[in-house]
Coordinates of C-alpha atoms and ligand atoms in Angstrom, one line a residue:
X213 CA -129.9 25.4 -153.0
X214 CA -132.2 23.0 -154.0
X215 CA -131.7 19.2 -154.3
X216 CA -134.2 17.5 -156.3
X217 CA -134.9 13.9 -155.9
X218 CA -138.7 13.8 -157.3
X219 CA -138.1 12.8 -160.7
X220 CA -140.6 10.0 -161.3
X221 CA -143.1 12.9 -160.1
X222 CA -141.5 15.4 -162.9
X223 CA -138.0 16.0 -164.6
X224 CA -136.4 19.4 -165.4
X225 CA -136.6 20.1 -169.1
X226 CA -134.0 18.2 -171.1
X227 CA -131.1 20.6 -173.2
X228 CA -132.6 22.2 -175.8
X229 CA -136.4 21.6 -174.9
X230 CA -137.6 25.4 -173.8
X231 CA -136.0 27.0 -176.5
X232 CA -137.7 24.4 -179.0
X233 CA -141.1 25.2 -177.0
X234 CA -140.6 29.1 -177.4
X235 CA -139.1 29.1 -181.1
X236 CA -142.0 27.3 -182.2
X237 CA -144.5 29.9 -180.2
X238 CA -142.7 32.7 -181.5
X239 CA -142.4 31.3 -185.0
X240 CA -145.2 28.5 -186.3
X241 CA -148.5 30.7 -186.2
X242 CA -150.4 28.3 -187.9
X243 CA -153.1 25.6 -187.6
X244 CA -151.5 21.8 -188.3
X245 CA -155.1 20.9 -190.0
X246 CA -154.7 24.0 -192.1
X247 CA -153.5 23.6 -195.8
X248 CA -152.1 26.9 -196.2
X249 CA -148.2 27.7 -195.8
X250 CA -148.3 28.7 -192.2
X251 CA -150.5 25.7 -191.4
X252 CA -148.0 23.4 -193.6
X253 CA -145.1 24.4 -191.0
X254 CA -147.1 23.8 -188.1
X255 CA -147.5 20.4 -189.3
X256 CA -143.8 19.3 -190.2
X257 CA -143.2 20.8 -186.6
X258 CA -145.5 18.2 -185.5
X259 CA -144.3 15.9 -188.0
X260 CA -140.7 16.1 -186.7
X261 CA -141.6 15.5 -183.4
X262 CA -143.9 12.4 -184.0
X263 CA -141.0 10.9 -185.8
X264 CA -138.6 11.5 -182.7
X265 CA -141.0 10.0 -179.8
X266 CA -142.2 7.0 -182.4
X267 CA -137.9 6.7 -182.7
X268 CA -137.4 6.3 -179.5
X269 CA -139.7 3.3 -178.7
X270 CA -139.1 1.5 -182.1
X271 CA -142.5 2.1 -183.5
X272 CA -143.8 3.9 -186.6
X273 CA -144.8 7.6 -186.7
X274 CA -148.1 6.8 -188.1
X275 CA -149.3 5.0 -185.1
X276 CA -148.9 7.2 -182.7
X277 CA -151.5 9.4 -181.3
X278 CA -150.0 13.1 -179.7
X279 CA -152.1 13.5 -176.0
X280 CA -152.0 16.3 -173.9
X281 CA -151.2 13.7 -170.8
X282 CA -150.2 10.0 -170.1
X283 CA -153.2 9.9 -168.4
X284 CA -155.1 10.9 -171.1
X285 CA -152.8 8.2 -172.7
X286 CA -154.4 5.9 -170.6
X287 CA -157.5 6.9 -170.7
X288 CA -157.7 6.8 -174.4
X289 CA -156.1 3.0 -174.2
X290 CA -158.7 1.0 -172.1
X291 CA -161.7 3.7 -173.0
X292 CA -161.0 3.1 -176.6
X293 CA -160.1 -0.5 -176.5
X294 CA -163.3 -1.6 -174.2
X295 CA -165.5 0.8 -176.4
X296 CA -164.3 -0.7 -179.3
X297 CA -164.6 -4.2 -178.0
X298 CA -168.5 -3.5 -176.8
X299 CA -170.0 -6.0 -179.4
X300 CA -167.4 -8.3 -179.1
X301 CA -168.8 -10.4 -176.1
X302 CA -165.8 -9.7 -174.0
X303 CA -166.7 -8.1 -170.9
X304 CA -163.5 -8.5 -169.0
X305 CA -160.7 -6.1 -168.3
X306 CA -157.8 -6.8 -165.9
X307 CA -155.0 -5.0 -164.5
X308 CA -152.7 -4.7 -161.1
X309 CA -153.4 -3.4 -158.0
X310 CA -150.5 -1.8 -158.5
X311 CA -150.7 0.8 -161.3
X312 CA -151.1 4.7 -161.7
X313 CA -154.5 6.1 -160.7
X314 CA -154.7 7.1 -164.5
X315 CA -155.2 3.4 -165.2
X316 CA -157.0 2.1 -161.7
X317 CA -159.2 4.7 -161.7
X318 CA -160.2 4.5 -165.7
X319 CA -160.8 0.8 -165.0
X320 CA -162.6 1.2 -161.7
X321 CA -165.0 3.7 -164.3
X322 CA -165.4 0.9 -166.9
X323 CA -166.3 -1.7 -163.6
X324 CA -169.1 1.1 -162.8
X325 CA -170.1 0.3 -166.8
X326 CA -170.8 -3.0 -166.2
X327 CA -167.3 -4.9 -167.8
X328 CA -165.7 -7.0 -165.1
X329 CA -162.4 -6.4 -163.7
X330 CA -159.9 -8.1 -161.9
X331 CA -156.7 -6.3 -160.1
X332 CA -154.0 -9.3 -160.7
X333 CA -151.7 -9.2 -157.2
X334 CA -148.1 -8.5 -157.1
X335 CA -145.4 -10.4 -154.9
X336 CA -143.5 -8.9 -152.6
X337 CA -140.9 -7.5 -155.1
X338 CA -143.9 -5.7 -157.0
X339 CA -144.3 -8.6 -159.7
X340 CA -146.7 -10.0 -161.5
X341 CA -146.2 -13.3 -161.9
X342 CA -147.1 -14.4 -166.1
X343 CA -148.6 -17.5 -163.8
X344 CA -150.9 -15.2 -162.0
X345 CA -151.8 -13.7 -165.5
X346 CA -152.2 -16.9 -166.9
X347 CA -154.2 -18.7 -164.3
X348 CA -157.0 -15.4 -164.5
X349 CA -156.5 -15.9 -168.1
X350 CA -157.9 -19.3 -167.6
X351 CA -160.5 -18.4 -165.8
X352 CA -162.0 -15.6 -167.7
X353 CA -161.6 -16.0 -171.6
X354 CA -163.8 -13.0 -172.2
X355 CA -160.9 -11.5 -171.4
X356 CA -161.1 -8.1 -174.3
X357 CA -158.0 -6.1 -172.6
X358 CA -154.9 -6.4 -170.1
X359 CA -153.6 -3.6 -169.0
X360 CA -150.3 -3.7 -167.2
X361 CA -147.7 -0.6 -166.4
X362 CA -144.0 -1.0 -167.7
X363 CA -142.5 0.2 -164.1
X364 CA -144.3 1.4 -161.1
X365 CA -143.6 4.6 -160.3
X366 CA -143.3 4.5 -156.4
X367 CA -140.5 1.4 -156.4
X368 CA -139.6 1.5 -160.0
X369 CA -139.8 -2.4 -160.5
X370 CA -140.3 -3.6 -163.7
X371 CA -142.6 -6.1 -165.2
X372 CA -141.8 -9.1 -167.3
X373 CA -144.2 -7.6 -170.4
X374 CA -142.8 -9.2 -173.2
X375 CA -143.9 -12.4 -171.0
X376 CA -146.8 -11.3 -170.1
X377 CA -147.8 -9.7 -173.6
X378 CA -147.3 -12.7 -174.9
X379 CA -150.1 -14.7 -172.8
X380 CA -152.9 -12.1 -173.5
X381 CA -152.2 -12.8 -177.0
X382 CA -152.6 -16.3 -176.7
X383 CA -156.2 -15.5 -175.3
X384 CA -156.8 -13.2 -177.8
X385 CA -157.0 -9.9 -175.8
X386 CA -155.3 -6.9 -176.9
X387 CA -152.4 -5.9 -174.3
X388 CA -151.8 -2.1 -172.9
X389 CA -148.9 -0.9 -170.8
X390 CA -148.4 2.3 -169.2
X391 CA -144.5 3.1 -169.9
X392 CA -144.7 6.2 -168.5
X393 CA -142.3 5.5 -166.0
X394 CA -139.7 3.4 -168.6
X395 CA -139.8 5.7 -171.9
X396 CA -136.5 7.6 -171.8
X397 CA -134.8 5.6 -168.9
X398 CA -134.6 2.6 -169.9
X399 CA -134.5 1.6 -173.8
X400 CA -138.1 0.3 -174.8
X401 CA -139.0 -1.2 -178.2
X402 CA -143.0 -2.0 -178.7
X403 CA -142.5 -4.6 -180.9
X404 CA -139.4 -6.3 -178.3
X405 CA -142.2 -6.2 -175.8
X406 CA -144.9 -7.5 -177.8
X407 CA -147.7 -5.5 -176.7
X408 CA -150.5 -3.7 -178.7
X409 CA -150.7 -0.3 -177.2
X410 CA -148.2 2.0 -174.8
X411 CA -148.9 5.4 -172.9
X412 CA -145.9 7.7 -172.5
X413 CA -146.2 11.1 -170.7
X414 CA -143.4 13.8 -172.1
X415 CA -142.5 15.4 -168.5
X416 CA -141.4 12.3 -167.2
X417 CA -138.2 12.9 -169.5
X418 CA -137.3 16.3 -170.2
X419 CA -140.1 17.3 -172.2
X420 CA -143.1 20.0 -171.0
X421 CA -145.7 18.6 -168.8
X422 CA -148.6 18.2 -170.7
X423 CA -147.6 16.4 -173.2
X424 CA -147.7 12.4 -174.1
X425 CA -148.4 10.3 -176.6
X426 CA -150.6 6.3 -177.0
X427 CA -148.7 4.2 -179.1
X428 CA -151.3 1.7 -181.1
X429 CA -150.2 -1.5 -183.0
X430 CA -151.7 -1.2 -186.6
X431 CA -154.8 -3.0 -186.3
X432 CA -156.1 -2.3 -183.1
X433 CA -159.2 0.0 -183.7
X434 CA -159.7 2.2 -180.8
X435 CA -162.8 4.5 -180.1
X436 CA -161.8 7.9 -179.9
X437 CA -163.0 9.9 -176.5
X438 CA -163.3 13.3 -178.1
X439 CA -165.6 14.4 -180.9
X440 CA -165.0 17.3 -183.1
X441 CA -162.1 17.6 -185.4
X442 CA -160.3 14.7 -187.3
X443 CA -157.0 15.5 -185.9
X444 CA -154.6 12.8 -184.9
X445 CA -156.1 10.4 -187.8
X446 CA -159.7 10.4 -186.4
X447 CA -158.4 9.0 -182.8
X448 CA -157.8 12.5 -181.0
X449 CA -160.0 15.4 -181.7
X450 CA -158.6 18.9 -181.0
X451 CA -155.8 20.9 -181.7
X452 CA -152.6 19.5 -181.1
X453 CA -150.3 21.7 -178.6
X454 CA -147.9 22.0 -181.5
X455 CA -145.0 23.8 -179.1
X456 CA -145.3 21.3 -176.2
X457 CA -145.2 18.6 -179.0
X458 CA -142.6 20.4 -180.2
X459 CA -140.5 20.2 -177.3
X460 CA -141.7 16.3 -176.5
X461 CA -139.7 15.9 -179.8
X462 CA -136.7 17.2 -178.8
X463 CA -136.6 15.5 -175.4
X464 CA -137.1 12.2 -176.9
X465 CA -134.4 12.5 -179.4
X466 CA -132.3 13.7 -176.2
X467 CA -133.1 10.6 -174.6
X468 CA -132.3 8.7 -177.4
X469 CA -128.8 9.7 -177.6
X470 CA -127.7 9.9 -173.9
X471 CA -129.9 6.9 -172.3
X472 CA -127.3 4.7 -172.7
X473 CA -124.7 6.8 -171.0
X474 CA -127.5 8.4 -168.4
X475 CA -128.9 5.4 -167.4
X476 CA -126.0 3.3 -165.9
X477 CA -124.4 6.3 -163.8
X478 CA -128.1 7.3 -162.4
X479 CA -128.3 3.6 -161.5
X480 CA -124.7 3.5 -160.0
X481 CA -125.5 6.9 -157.8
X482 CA -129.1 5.8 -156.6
X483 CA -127.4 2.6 -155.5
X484 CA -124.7 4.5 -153.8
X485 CA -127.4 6.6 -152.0
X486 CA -129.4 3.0 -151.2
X487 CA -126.4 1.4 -150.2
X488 CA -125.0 4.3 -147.5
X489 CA -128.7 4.5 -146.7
X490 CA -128.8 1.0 -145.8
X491 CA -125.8 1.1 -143.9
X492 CA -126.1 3.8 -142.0
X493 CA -129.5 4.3 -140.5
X494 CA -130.5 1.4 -138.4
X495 CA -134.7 0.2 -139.4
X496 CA -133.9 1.1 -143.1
X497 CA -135.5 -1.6 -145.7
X498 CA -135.6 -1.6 -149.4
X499 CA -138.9 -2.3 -150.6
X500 CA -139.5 -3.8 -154.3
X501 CA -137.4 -5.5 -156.2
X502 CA -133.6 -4.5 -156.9
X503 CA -132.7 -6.5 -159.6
X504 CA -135.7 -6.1 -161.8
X505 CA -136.4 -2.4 -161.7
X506 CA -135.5 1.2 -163.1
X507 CA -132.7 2.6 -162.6
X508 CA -133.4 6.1 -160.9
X509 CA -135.5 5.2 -158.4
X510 CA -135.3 3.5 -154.5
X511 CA -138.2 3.3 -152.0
X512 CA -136.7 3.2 -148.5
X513 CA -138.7 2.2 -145.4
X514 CA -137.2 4.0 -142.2
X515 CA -138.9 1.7 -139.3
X516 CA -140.5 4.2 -136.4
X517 CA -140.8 7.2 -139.0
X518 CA -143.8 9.1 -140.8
X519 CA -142.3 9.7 -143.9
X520 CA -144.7 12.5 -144.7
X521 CA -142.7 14.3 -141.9
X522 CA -139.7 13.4 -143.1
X523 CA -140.8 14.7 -146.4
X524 CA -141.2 17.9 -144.8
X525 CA -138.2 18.2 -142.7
X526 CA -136.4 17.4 -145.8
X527 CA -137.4 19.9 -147.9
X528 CA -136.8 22.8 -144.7
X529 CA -133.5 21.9 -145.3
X530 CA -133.8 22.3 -149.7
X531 CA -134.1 18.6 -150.5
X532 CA -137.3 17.3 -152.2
X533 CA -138.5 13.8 -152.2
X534 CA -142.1 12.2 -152.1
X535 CA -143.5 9.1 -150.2
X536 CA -145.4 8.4 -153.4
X537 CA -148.8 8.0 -151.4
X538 CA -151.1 10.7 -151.5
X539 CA -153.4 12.0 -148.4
X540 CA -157.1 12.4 -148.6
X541 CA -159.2 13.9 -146.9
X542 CA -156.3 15.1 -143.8
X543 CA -155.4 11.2 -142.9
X544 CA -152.6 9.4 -144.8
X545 CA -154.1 6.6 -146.9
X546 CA -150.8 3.7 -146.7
X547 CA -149.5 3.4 -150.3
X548 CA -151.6 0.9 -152.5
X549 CA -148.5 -0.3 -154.2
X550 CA -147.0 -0.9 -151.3
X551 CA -149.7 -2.7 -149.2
X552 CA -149.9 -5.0 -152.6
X553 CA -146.9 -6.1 -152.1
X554 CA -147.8 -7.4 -148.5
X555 CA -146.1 -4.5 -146.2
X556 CA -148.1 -3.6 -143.2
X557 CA -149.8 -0.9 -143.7
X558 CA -147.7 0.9 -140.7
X559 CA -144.8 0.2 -142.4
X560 CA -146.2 1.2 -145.6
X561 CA -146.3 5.1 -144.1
X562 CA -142.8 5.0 -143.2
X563 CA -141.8 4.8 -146.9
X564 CA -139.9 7.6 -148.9
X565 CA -139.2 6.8 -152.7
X566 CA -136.1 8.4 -153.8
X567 CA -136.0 9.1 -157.7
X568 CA -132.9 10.1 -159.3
X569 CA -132.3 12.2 -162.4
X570 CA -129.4 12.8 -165.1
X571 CA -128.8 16.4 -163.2
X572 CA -128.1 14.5 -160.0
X573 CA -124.8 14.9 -158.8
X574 CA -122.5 12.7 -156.4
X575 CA -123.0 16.3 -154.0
X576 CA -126.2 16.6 -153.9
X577 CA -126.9 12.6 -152.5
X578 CA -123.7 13.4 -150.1
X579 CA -125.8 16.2 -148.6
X580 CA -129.2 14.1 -148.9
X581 CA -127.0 11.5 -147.2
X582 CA -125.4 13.5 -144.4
X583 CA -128.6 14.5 -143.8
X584 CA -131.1 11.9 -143.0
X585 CA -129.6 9.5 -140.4
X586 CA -130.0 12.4 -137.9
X587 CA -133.6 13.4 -139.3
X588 CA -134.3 10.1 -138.9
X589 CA -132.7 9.6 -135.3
X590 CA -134.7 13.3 -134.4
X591 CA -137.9 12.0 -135.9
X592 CA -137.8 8.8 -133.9
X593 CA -137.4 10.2 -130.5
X594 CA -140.2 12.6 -131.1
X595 CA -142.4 9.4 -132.1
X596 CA -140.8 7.9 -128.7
X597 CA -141.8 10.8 -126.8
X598 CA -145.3 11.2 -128.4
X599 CA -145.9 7.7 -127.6
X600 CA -145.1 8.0 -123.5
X601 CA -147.2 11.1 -123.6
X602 CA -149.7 9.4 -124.9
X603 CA -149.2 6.5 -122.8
X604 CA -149.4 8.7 -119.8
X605 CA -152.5 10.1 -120.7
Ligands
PLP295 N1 -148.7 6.6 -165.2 C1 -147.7 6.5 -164.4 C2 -147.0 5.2 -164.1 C3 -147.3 7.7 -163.8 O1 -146.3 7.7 -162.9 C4 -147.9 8.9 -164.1 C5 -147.6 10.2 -163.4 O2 -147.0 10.2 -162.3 C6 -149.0 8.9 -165.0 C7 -149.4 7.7 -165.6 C8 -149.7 10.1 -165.4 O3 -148.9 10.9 -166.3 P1 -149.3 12.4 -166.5 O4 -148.7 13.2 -165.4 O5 -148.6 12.8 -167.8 O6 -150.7 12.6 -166.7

């Protein structure tokens, strides 16, 4: 049987999500631009569903744009915004070295443009501090955009945004954060956070992958990065995926009604699983912060162990977790969120982020938890004996 503990990479669809997906296949033929009846349906599907996501972060329906990604989320939120802002005289875009590639890698593209960027650094919890903001505030007031995520998705700690928000205004640059990782775990209100645009990606909470949505604060005028139709009031060109939509709807108002029952028993099993963890496997460290953070998720270091192979004995034995770094080019790049935050990068690779879900049961982290001490022991002694080898040699 399989034990899945990958949630912050994808969740299983929420109740009632694949039969919204197929009945709206199977039923609503038509086109949501088109006028006709058929068309008319498709668009109160799409209707329905806007209202339920823009419901579940305390925004209007209106000002949401449907995206067939977060990352497109994102990409729509700083390419917009620093298109839009191209006559303004700012030239400046900041962010974190901590965030999703969707956002690094978008503002890495708009550094190859010619705006400036600057990576604000994290401390050792994964925080970035509203004086670090405000002192590169200070010291660029071109400053057009900040863009900083909700929660990081490899040790789930959360940012102080409403703080942080609020000092970008101040300087008068508009302020994005990439919720991906907080929408549907943890309650999240735009207007309580105070910031001006907010990416949220549908399979992160029950709903189909490929699917998310950029929330936009009346007022910002963003540059849309597709032409062709006017769908999506001018800012999102194409078709909408009217089933996935559909089913984006349906897990957001799922999330709506359970979160506040889901989220403090996922919290009180992943710290269970830390705790034992902790305890019982000598060389284990909890990296980012534990106060300040989601609650589904735990990155455990396990000194003397390669996580990726603990990653694989793992799943030989039906359990799935991820280190949350990703290999290139056949050697293990250390994770950048975790090097941030000061760890060597040796201890970096011995790293395994844990992420919980609603349809995680007190079994499943026994068996995750009678499993790992002696993977870990096994793993070790291999390293040991590797090591003498080698020493040997
Ligand atoms: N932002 C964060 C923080 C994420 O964790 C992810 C996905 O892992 C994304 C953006 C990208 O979302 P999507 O998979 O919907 O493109």
């Amino acid at each position: 049987m399989q034990i899945y503990l990958d949630h912050n990479a994808t969740t299983p669809p929420a109740p009632g999500v694949v039969d919204a997906v197929c009945r709206v296949l199977r039923d609503t033929q038509g086109n949501p631009s088109s006028i006709h009846a058929p068309g008319q349906q498709a668009r109160a599907v799409l209707d329905d569903a806007r209202r339920r996501v823009a419901t579940l972060i305390g925004a209007r329906a209106s000002d949401l744009v449907l995206t067939g990604s977060g990352t497109e989320a994102d990409n729509l939120a700083i390419r917009g915004a620093v298109e839009a802002l191209h006559t303004s005289g700012r030239r400046h875009l900041m962010t974190t070295a901590i965030e999703h590639e969707a956002v690094l890698a978008t503002c890495g593209a708009m550094e190859a443009r010619g705006w400036r960027v600057t990576r604000l650094p994290v401390d050792c919890s994964g925080i970035v501090t509203p004086a670090a903001l405000a002192a590169a505030l200070h010291e660029n007031p071109d400053t057009g955009l900040v863009s900083v995520m909700h929660a990081n998705n490899e040790v789930g700690t959360l940012q102080p945004i409403a703080e942080l928000a609020a000092l970008a205004r101040t300087h008068g640059a508009w302020f994005h954060t990439d919720a991906v990782q907080t929408v549907g775990k943890v309650p999240v209100s735009v207007d309580a956070l105070g910031v001006d645009m907010l990416s949220l990606s549908g399979h992160k909470f029950g709903g189909p992958k490929g699917t998310g949505a950029l929330w936009v604060r009346r007022g910002i005028r963003l540059v849309a990065q597709q032409t062709g139709g006017k769908q999506e009031r001018l800012r999102r060109a194409g078709t909408e995926n009217v089933a996935g939509l559909a089913g984006l709807g349906v897990a957001a108002a799922y999330a709506r009604a359970t979160l506040q029952v889901h989220a403090p028993a996922v919290a009180a099993r992943r710290d269970r699983l830390e705790r034992t963890l902790l305890d019982g496997v000598p060389g284990a460290h909890v990296n980012g912060a534990t106060e300040s953070r989601v609650p589904n998720t735990t990155n455990i270091s396990f000194d003397g162990v390669e996580a990726e192979l603990l990653v694989i004995a793992l799943d030989l034995e039906g359990i799935g977790v991820s280190t949350g770094s990703a290999c290139s080019s056949g050697s293990l790049e250390p994770s950048h969120v975790l090097t941030a935050m000061g760890l060597s990068a040796a201890r970096a690779r011995t790293s395994l982020r844990f992420s919980l879900g609603a349809d995680t049961t007190d079994a499943d982290l026994d068996a995750v938890i009678g499993r790992i001490p002696a993977l870990v022991d096994k793993l070790r002694r291999l390293n040991q004996t590797a090591a003498a080898v080698g020493g040997r040699r």
